Amino acid sequence: AMIEVNPDARDEPGVTTLCLTPNRALNSRGMWVVGLFLVATTLITALIGAEQGNVYAPLFALVESLAVAIALVLIWRGGNRRERIRLDADVLEVETRPGRRCIRFQSGWVRVRLLKGSDRQHLLLASHGRKVEIGAFLADPEREALQEKLNAALRGLRAPHRDSTHFRDA
């Protein structure tokens, strides 16, 4: 799941925690297999080309293999992004990783807005003139689901708590 609700069992009652992660089609082993396959295919093709007289093919294959390896490493690191949204009666906190940037809003004042952009939707948290985009790495349907979960959690905090004790006239 790209949106995990309360993944940490240590959370106290009244606290909602959402952990957001990018969608990954491969695990680390799968990425290694893909990378090695691409490099091996390139090198085999270069060796066949060299046998047929293209003496520069192995050199270009090595350069290309290095570029592919660097691209795969950068793609993999981009998938390490995380956002942790912690919400209680007082504070809505967004922590982003890497970088451990943390932004806090008063939960009673924060608004969740889904804006339609030219290329994709943008999910924003806004309060007191400050705003932050969350879930930028999520797909549009996932952003919509996140908006619904956050709005439901905020409504739950804003709803008046009713006392279940009934008093009788004596």
Tab-separated table of N, CA, C and O in Angstrom, residues 10-120:
chain	number	residue	atom	x	y	z
A	10	ARG	N	2.507	1.801	18.362
A	10	ARG	CA	2.754	2.556	19.585
A	10	ARG	C	1.936	3.837	19.658
A	10	ARG	O	1.916	4.498	20.671
A	11	ASP	N	1.286	4.204	18.546
A	11	ASP	CA	0.515	5.454	18.560
A	11	ASP	C	-0.556	5.418	19.635
A	11	ASP	O	-1.237	4.425	19.834
A	12	GLU	N	-0.698	6.525	20.307
A	12	GLU	CA	-1.680	6.639	21.370
A	12	GLU	C	-3.061	6.878	20.777
A	12	GLU	O	-3.187	7.299	19.633
A	13	PRO	N	-4.115	6.624	21.539
A	13	PRO	CA	-5.478	6.875	21.038
A	13	PRO	C	-5.664	8.346	20.667
A	13	PRO	O	-5.106	9.226	21.295
A	14	GLY	N	-6.452	8.582	19.652
A	14	GLY	CA	-6.703	9.946	19.213
A	14	GLY	C	-5.666	10.483	18.253
A	14	GLY	O	-5.734	11.627	17.844
A	15	VAL	N	-4.689	9.660	17.899
A	15	VAL	CA	-3.639	10.072	16.975
A	15	VAL	C	-3.767	9.247	15.700
A	15	VAL	O	-3.883	8.029	15.746
A	16	THR	N	-3.786	9.929	14.579
A	16	THR	CA	-3.801	9.255	13.282
A	16	THR	C	-2.459	9.495	12.622
A	16	THR	O	-1.992	10.631	12.548
A	17	THR	N	-1.845	8.437	12.155
A	17	THR	CA	-0.576	8.539	11.450
A	17	THR	C	-0.738	7.925	10.071
A	17	THR	O	-1.221	6.806	9.936
A	18	LEU	N	-0.340	8.673	9.051
A	18	LEU	CA	-0.358	8.187	7.678
A	18	LEU	C	1.077	8.192	7.155
A	18	LEU	O	1.769	9.201	7.269
A	19	CYS	N	1.503	7.073	6.617
A	19	CYS	CA	2.828	6.983	6.013
A	19	CYS	C	2.661	6.812	4.509
A	19	CYS	O	1.991	5.882	4.061
A	20	LEU	N	3.250	7.733	3.755
A	20	LEU	CA	3.150	7.727	2.299
A	20	LEU	C	4.475	7.288	1.697
A	20	LEU	O	5.531	7.773	2.107
A	21	THR	N	4.406	6.388	0.734
A	21	THR	CA	5.594	5.925	0.024
A	21	THR	C	5.293	5.895	-1.470
A	21	THR	O	4.161	5.665	-1.870
A	22	PRO	N	6.309	6.113	-2.302
A	22	PRO	CA	6.087	6.043	-3.744
A	22	PRO	C	5.811	4.608	-4.194
A	22	PRO	O	6.207	3.649	-3.530
A	23	ASN	N	5.152	4.498	-5.316
A	23	ASN	CA	4.861	3.198	-5.892
A	23	ASN	C	6.138	2.629	-6.519
A	23	ASN	O	6.789	3.304	-7.301
A	24	ARG	N	6.480	1.416	-6.153
A	24	ARG	CA	7.652	0.748	-6.712
A	24	ARG	C	7.225	-0.570	-7.323
A	24	ARG	O	6.560	-1.373	-6.685
A	25	ALA	N	7.647	-0.792	-8.546
A	25	ALA	CA	7.316	-2.041	-9.223
A	25	ALA	C	8.317	-3.143	-8.888
A	25	ALA	O	8.006	-4.323	-9.022
A	26	LEU	N	9.503	-2.767	-8.457
A	26	LEU	CA	10.565	-3.741	-8.179
A	26	LEU	C	11.109	-3.570	-6.769
A	26	LEU	O	11.150	-2.459	-6.236
A	27	ASN	N	11.568	-4.684	-6.212
A	27	ASN	CA	12.338	-4.588	-4.974
A	27	ASN	C	13.807	-4.429	-5.356
A	27	ASN	O	14.155	-4.376	-6.534
A	28	SER	N	14.695	-4.351	-4.383
A	28	SER	CA	16.107	-4.104	-4.688
A	28	SER	C	16.717	-5.239	-5.505
A	28	SER	O	17.518	-5.000	-6.413
A	29	ARG	N	16.334	-6.471	-5.223
A	29	ARG	CA	16.853	-7.609	-5.996
A	29	ARG	C	16.406	-7.513	-7.451
A	29	ARG	O	17.189	-7.740	-8.378
A	30	GLY	N	15.153	-7.165	-7.672
A	30	GLY	CA	14.636	-7.005	-9.031
A	30	GLY	C	15.362	-5.912	-9.790
A	30	GLY	O	15.634	-6.040	-10.992
A	31	MET	N	15.692	-4.812	-9.099
A	31	MET	CA	16.423	-3.723	-9.750
A	31	MET	C	17.822	-4.180	-10.156
A	31	MET	O	18.307	-3.845	-11.238
A	32	TRP	N	18.479	-4.962	-9.298
A	32	TRP	CA	19.788	-5.504	-9.641
A	32	TRP	C	19.705	-6.410	-10.869
A	32	TRP	O	20.555	-6.340	-11.757
A	33	VAL	N	18.685	-7.260	-10.918
A	33	VAL	CA	18.520	-8.174	-12.055
A	33	VAL	C	18.324	-7.383	-13.348
A	33	VAL	O	18.945	-7.676	-14.376
A	34	VAL	N	17.464	-6.368	-13.309
A	34	VAL	CA	17.231	-5.540	-14.491
A	34	VAL	C	18.521	-4.842	-14.920
A	34	VAL	O	18.884	-4.825	-16.098
A	35	GLY	N	19.236	-4.259	-13.961
A	35	GLY	CA	20.492	-3.562	-14.274
A	35	GLY	C	21.531	-4.483	-14.884
A	35	GLY	O	22.160	-4.142	-15.903
A	36	LEU	N	21.704	-5.650	-14.285
A	36	LEU	CA	22.683	-6.599	-14.825
A	36	LEU	C	22.280	-7.096	-16.209
A	36	LEU	O	23.136	-7.268	-17.091
A	37	PHE	N	20.989	-7.310	-16.428
A	37	PHE	CA	20.512	-7.732	-17.749
A	37	PHE	C	20.812	-6.663	-18.801
A	37	PHE	O	21.289	-6.977	-19.899
A	38	LEU	N	20.527	-5.405	-18.470
A	38	LEU	CA	20.790	-4.320	-19.426
A	38	LEU	C	22.280	-4.187	-19.738
A	38	LEU	O	22.671	-4.029	-20.900
A	39	VAL	N	23.118	-4.242	-18.722
A	39	VAL	CA	24.562	-4.129	-18.929
A	39	VAL	C	25.081	-5.321	-19.728
A	39	VAL	O	25.864	-5.156	-20.678
A	40	ALA	N	24.645	-6.534	-19.384
A	40	ALA	CA	25.101	-7.729	-20.107
A	40	ALA	C	24.679	-7.681	-21.572
A	40	ALA	O	25.480	-7.997	-22.470
A	41	THR	N	23.449	-7.278	-21.823
A	41	THR	CA	22.967	-7.179	-23.207
A	41	THR	C	23.782	-6.160	-23.998
A	41	THR	O	24.164	-6.408	-25.151
A	42	THR	N	24.078	-5.035	-23.390
A	42	THR	CA	24.874	-4.000	-24.047
A	42	THR	C	26.279	-4.504	-24.356
A	42	THR	O	26.796	-4.308	-25.465
A	43	LEU	N	26.890	-5.167	-23.375
A	43	LEU	CA	28.261	-5.644	-23.576
A	43	LEU	C	28.324	-6.769	-24.616
A	43	LEU	O	29.249	-6.804	-25.437
A	44	ILE	N	27.375	-7.662	-24.616
A	44	ILE	CA	27.347	-8.741	-25.618
A	44	ILE	C	27.171	-8.150	-27.020
A	44	ILE	O	27.863	-8.543	-27.968
A	45	THR	N	26.274	-7.196	-27.147
A	45	THR	CA	26.064	-6.533	-28.440
A	45	THR	C	27.341	-5.828	-28.888
A	45	THR	O	27.714	-5.865	-30.074
A	46	ALA	N	28.037	-5.196	-27.954
A	46	ALA	CA	29.284	-4.496	-28.279
A	46	ALA	C	30.368	-5.478	-28.723
A	46	ALA	O	31.121	-5.196	-29.661
A	47	LEU	N	30.437	-6.619	-28.069
A	47	LEU	CA	31.440	-7.614	-28.463
A	47	LEU	C	31.145	-8.172	-29.861
A	47	LEU	O	32.081	-8.385	-30.647
A	48	ILE	N	29.900	-8.387	-30.161
A	48	ILE	CA	29.529	-8.837	-31.514
A	48	ILE	C	29.904	-7.757	-32.530
A	48	ILE	O	30.453	-8.048	-33.602
A	49	GLY	N	29.637	-6.502	-32.204
A	49	GLY	CA	30.010	-5.388	-33.086
A	49	GLY	C	31.513	-5.293	-33.266
A	49	GLY	O	32.008	-5.016	-34.366
A	50	ALA	N	32.263	-5.528	-32.195
A	50	ALA	CA	33.731	-5.471	-32.279
A	50	ALA	C	34.267	-6.589	-33.163
A	50	ALA	O	35.216	-6.391	-33.925
A	51	GLU	N	33.660	-7.760	-33.076
A	51	GLU	CA	34.072	-8.882	-33.932
A	51	GLU	C	33.839	-8.585	-35.401
A	51	GLU	O	34.544	-9.091	-36.263
A	52	GLN	N	32.855	-7.754	-35.681
A	52	GLN	CA	32.526	-7.414	-37.065
A	52	GLN	C	33.267	-6.166	-37.532
A	52	GLN	O	32.989	-5.656	-38.612
A	53	GLY	N	34.186	-5.664	-36.735
A	53	GLY	CA	35.034	-4.571	-37.167
A	53	GLY	C	34.800	-3.236	-36.485
A	53	GLY	O	35.538	-2.289	-36.724
A	54	ASN	N	33.794	-3.092	-35.641
A	54	ASN	CA	33.539	-1.834	-34.935
A	54	ASN	C	34.356	-1.829	-33.645
A	54	ASN	O	33.889	-2.226	-32.582
A	55	VAL	N	35.590	-1.345	-33.744
A	55	VAL	CA	36.508	-1.413	-32.604
A	55	VAL	C	36.111	-0.481	-31.460
A	55	VAL	O	36.576	-0.661	-30.336
A	56	TYR	N	35.275	0.507	-31.739
A	56	TYR	CA	34.862	1.451	-30.696
A	56	TYR	C	33.627	0.970	-29.917
A	56	TYR	O	33.264	1.567	-28.907
A	57	ALA	N	32.990	-0.076	-30.377
A	57	ALA	CA	31.757	-0.550	-29.741
A	57	ALA	C	31.946	-0.888	-28.255
A	57	ALA	O	31.119	-0.483	-27.428
A	58	PRO	N	33.013	-1.611	-27.868
A	58	PRO	CA	33.172	-1.912	-26.431
A	58	PRO	C	33.348	-0.655	-25.568
A	58	PRO	O	32.817	-0.585	-24.464
A	59	LEU	N	34.058	0.339	-26.082
A	59	LEU	CA	34.244	1.580	-25.336
A	59	LEU	C	32.901	2.282	-25.118
A	59	LEU	O	32.571	2.701	-24.005
A	60	PHE	N	32.108	2.412	-26.188
A	60	PHE	CA	30.796	3.040	-26.057
A	60	PHE	C	29.873	2.212	-25.165
A	60	PHE	O	29.057	2.764	-24.423
A	61	ALA	N	29.999	0.892	-25.211
A	61	ALA	CA	29.182	0.030	-24.356
A	61	ALA	C	29.515	0.249	-22.882
A	61	ALA	O	28.618	0.249	-22.039
A	62	LEU	N	30.787	0.427	-22.582
A	62	LEU	CA	31.169	0.698	-21.186
A	62	LEU	C	30.616	2.041	-20.711
A	62	LEU	O	30.110	2.146	-19.593
A	63	VAL	N	30.708	3.050	-21.563
A	63	VAL	CA	30.167	4.368	-21.207
A	63	VAL	C	28.655	4.279	-21.016
A	63	VAL	O	28.094	4.804	-20.047
A	64	GLU	N	27.978	3.583	-21.945
A	64	GLU	CA	26.528	3.435	-21.828
A	64	GLU	C	26.150	2.646	-20.575
A	64	GLU	O	25.200	2.996	-19.876
A	65	SER	N	26.890	1.592	-20.271
A	65	SER	CA	26.606	0.790	-19.081
A	65	SER	C	26.753	1.614	-17.813
A	65	SER	O	25.951	1.487	-16.883
A	66	LEU	N	27.764	2.466	-17.779
A	66	LEU	CA	27.955	3.347	-16.624
A	66	LEU	C	26.778	4.320	-16.501
A	66	LEU	O	26.255	4.533	-15.399
A	67	ALA	N	26.350	4.888	-17.633
A	67	ALA	CA	25.215	5.821	-17.611
A	67	ALA	C	23.938	5.111	-17.157
A	67	ALA	O	23.158	5.670	-16.373
A	68	VAL	N	23.708	3.887	-17.615
A	68	VAL	CA	22.519	3.121	-17.201
A	68	VAL	C	22.576	2.827	-15.700
A	68	VAL	O	21.579	2.964	-14.994
A	69	ALA	N	23.757	2.437	-15.209
A	69	ALA	CA	23.908	2.137	-13.781
A	69	ALA	C	23.626	3.382	-12.930
A	69	ALA	O	22.919	3.312	-11.917
A	70	ILE	N	24.146	4.529	-13.351
A	70	ILE	CA	23.915	5.775	-12.610
A	70	ILE	C	22.426	6.127	-12.637
A	70	ILE	O	21.846	6.504	-11.610
A	71	ALA	N	21.788	5.981	-13.786
A	71	ALA	CA	20.357	6.286	-13.896
A	71	ALA	C	19.530	5.380	-12.982
A	71	ALA	O	18.609	5.846	-12.302
A	72	LEU	N	19.857	4.098	-12.939
A	72	LEU	CA	19.115	3.170	-12.081
A	72	LEU	C	19.305	3.496	-10.593
A	72	LEU	O	18.360	3.411	-9.813
A	73	VAL	N	20.512	3.887	-10.224
A	73	VAL	CA	20.762	4.269	-8.827
A	73	VAL	C	19.953	5.512	-8.469
A	73	VAL	O	19.332	5.578	-7.398
A	74	LEU	N	19.916	6.498	-9.351
A	74	LEU	CA	19.146	7.717	-9.086
A	74	LEU	C	17.650	7.420	-9.007
A	74	LEU	O	16.944	7.978	-8.153
A	75	ILE	N	17.173	6.562	-9.882
A	75	ILE	CA	15.752	6.173	-9.840
A	75	ILE	C	15.444	5.475	-8.526
A	75	ILE	O	14.428	5.738	-7.887
A	76	TRP	N	16.312	4.573	-8.107
A	76	TRP	CA	16.086	3.841	-6.864
A	76	TRP	C	16.082	4.790	-5.666
A	76	TRP	O	15.236	4.691	-4.781
A	77	ARG	N	17.014	5.731	-5.646
A	77	ARG	CA	17.053	6.691	-4.539
A	77	ARG	C	15.812	7.569	-4.515
A	77	ARG	O	15.340	7.959	-3.449
A	78	GLY	N	15.289	7.918	-5.682
A	78	GLY	CA	14.058	8.708	-5.751
A	78	GLY	C	12.886	7.974	-5.130
A	78	GLY	O	11.958	8.579	-4.602
A	79	GLY	N	12.924	6.645	-5.169
A	79	GLY	CA	11.869	5.839	-4.566
A	79	GLY	C	11.972	5.731	-3.060
A	79	GLY	O	11.090	5.175	-2.406
A	80	ASN	N	13.035	6.261	-2.482
A	80	ASN	CA	13.212	6.230	-1.026
A	80	ASN	C	12.494	7.369	-0.317
A	80	ASN	O	12.579	7.487	0.899
A	81	ARG	N	11.805	8.203	-1.075
A	81	ARG	CA	11.087	9.321	-0.444
A	81	ARG	C	9.979	8.784	0.458
A	81	ARG	O	9.363	7.765	0.170
A	82	ARG	N	9.729	9.482	1.515
A	82	ARG	CA	8.676	9.129	2.457
A	82	ARG	C	8.050	10.408	2.996
A	82	ARG	O	8.723	11.418	3.132
A	83	GLU	N	6.791	10.326	3.320
A	83	GLU	CA	6.122	11.401	4.045
A	83	GLU	C	5.333	10.760	5.172
A	83	GLU	O	4.641	9.768	4.964
A	84	ARG	N	5.495	11.305	6.349
A	84	ARG	CA	4.755	10.819	7.520
A	84	ARG	C	3.879	11.960	8.009
A	84	ARG	O	4.373	13.052	8.315
A	85	ILE	N	2.578	11.717	8.039
A	85	ILE	CA	1.618	12.729	8.484
A	85	ILE	C	1.041	12.248	9.809
A	85	ILE	O	0.445	11.177	9.873
A	86	ARG	N	1.253	13.036	10.844
A	86	ARG	CA	0.759	12.695	12.181
A	86	ARG	C	-0.246	13.757	12.587
A	86	ARG	O	0.036	14.947	12.527
A	87	LEU	N	-1.419	13.286	12.986
A	87	LEU	CA	-2.524	14.192	13.281
A	87	LEU	C	-3.116	13.861	14.641
A	87	LEU	O	-3.472	12.717	14.901
A	88	ASP	N	-3.181	14.869	15.512
A	88	ASP	CA	-3.901	14.712	16.777
A	88	ASP	C	-4.774	15.945	16.977
A	88	ASP	O	-4.929	16.756	16.067
A	89	ALA	N	-5.354	16.104	18.139
A	89	ALA	CA	-6.304	17.193	18.382
A	89	ALA	C	-5.654	18.572	18.273
A	89	ALA	O	-6.338	19.552	17.995
A	90	ASP	N	-4.339	18.657	18.452
A	90	ASP	CA	-3.665	19.948	18.451
A	90	ASP	C	-2.859	20.235	17.188
A	90	ASP	O	-2.825	21.359	16.711
A	91	VAL	N	-2.176	19.212	16.680
A	91	VAL	CA	-1.181	19.438	15.628
A	91	VAL	C	-1.333	18.443	14.485
A	91	VAL	O	-1.572	17.259	14.718
A	92	LEU	N	-1.183	18.940	13.270
A	92	LEU	CA	-0.989	18.103	12.097
A	92	LEU	C	0.455	18.338	11.669
A	92	LEU	O	0.852	19.474	11.405
A	93	GLU	N	1.226	17.273	11.656
A	93	GLU	CA	2.659	17.371	11.396
A	93	GLU	C	2.999	16.562	10.149
A	93	GLU	O	2.582	15.410	10.025
A	94	VAL	N	3.747	17.173	9.228
A	94	VAL	CA	4.197	16.496	8.016
A	94	VAL	C	5.714	16.420	8.058
A	94	VAL	O	6.391	17.453	8.089
A	95	GLU	N	6.241	15.195	8.081
A	95	GLU	CA	7.684	14.979	8.071
A	95	GLU	C	8.053	14.322	6.746
A	95	GLU	O	7.479	13.296	6.379
A	96	THR	N	8.977	14.939	6.010
A	96	THR	CA	9.409	14.382	4.735
A	96	THR	C	10.830	13.853	4.847
A	96	THR	O	11.653	14.407	5.567
A	97	ARG	N	11.062	12.759	4.140
A	97	ARG	CA	12.393	12.154	4.082
A	97	ARG	C	12.720	11.868	2.635
A	97	ARG	O	11.826	11.528	1.876
A	98	PRO	N	13.944	11.950	2.214
A	98	PRO	CA	15.116	12.333	3.000
A	98	PRO	C	15.098	13.830	3.306
A	98	PRO	O	14.343	14.581	2.718
A	99	GLY	N	15.928	14.223	4.197
A	99	GLY	CA	16.019	15.618	4.578
A	99	GLY	C	15.371	15.929	5.905
A	99	GLY	O	15.672	16.921	6.524
A	100	ARG	N	14.457	15.077	6.334
A	100	ARG	CA	13.767	15.241	7.607
A	100	ARG	C	13.200	16.650	7.809
A	100	ARG	O	13.310	17.234	8.877
A	101	ARG	N	12.594	17.179	6.766
A	101	ARG	CA	11.906	18.464	6.893
A	101	ARG	C	10.589	18.213	7.618
A	101	ARG	O	9.877	17.272	7.314
A	102	CYS	N	10.262	19.069	8.568
A	102	CYS	CA	9.045	18.886	9.351
A	102	CYS	C	8.261	20.196	9.371
A	102	CYS	O	8.803	21.245	9.697
A	103	ILE	N	6.983	20.106	9.005
A	103	ILE	CA	6.108	21.273	8.992
A	103	ILE	C	4.923	20.966	9.894
A	103	ILE	O	4.354	19.872	9.821
A	104	ARG	N	4.554	21.936	10.740
A	104	ARG	CA	3.434	21.738	11.670
A	104	ARG	C	2.341	22.768	11.411
A	104	ARG	O	2.623	23.926	11.133
A	105	PHE	N	1.111	22.286	11.513
A	105	PHE	CA	-0.071	23.135	11.412
A	105	PHE	C	-0.947	22.857	12.626
A	105	PHE	O	-0.935	21.750	13.164
A	106	GLN	N	-1.741	23.845	13.029
A	106	GLN	CA	-2.750	23.607	14.058
A	106	GLN	C	-3.865	22.806	13.398
A	106	GLN	O	-4.440	23.239	12.393
A	107	SER	N	-4.173	21.655	13.956
A	107	SER	CA	-5.124	20.754	13.292
A	107	SER	C	-6.522	21.344	13.181
A	107	SER	O	-7.267	21.004	12.269
A	108	GLY	N	-6.889	22.252	14.060
A	108	GLY	CA	-8.210	22.871	13.984
A	108	GLY	C	-8.355	23.861	12.843
A	108	GLY	O	-9.462	24.212	12.448
A	109	TRP	N	-7.230	24.321	12.286
A	109	TRP	CA	-7.274	25.349	11.255
A	109	TRP	C	-6.839	24.857	9.876
A	109	TRP	O	-7.048	25.553	8.884
A	110	VAL	N	-6.226	23.709	9.813
A	110	VAL	CA	-5.673	23.245	8.538
A	110	VAL	C	-6.787	22.836	7.574
A	110	VAL	O	-7.809	22.294	7.985
A	111	ARG	N	-6.595	23.143	6.305
A	111	ARG	CA	-7.539	22.779	5.249
A	111	ARG	C	-6.815	21.917	4.234
A	111	ARG	O	-5.652	22.169	3.902
A	112	VAL	N	-7.517	20.918	3.718
A	112	VAL	CA	-6.964	20.014	2.718
A	112	VAL	C	-7.608	20.377	1.384
A	112	VAL	O	-8.826	20.361	1.259
A	113	ARG	N	-6.780	20.718	0.409
A	113	ARG	CA	-7.295	21.121	-0.905
A	113	ARG	C	-6.640	20.297	-2.002
A	113	ARG	O	-5.431	20.124	-2.018
A	114	LEU	N	-7.473	19.843	-2.930
A	114	LEU	CA	-6.994	19.109	-4.099
A	114	LEU	C	-7.191	20.016	-5.305
A	114	LEU	O	-8.316	20.320	-5.680
A	115	LEU	N	-6.081	20.477	-5.873
A	115	LEU	CA	-6.131	21.400	-7.006
A	115	LEU	C	-5.799	20.662	-8.295
A	115	LEU	O	-4.853	19.869	-8.334
A	116	LYS	N	-6.572	20.930	-9.319
A	116	LYS	CA	-6.329	20.329	-10.629
A	116	LYS	C	-5.266	21.156	-11.338
A	116	LYS	O	-5.441	22.345	-11.544
A	117	GLY	N	-4.165	20.499	-11.712
A	117	GLY	CA	-3.116	21.165	-12.469
A	117	GLY	C	-3.192	20.765	-13.925
A	117	GLY	O	-4.026	19.946	-14.320
A	118	SER	N	-2.324	21.322	-14.734
A	118	SER	CA	-2.333	20.988	-16.155
A	118	SER	C	-1.836	19.566	-16.406
A	118	SER	O	-2.291	18.898	-17.318
A	119	ASP	N	-0.903	19.115	-15.585
A	119	ASP	CA	-0.347	17.770	-15.780
A	119	ASP	C	-0.829	16.761	-14.743
A	119	ASP	O	-0.943	15.585	-15.027
A	120	ARG	N	-1.098	17.224	-13.524
A	120	ARG	CA	-1.543	16.323	-12.455
A	120	ARG	C	-2.220	17.141	-11.365
A	120	ARG	O	-2.201	18.365	-11.389
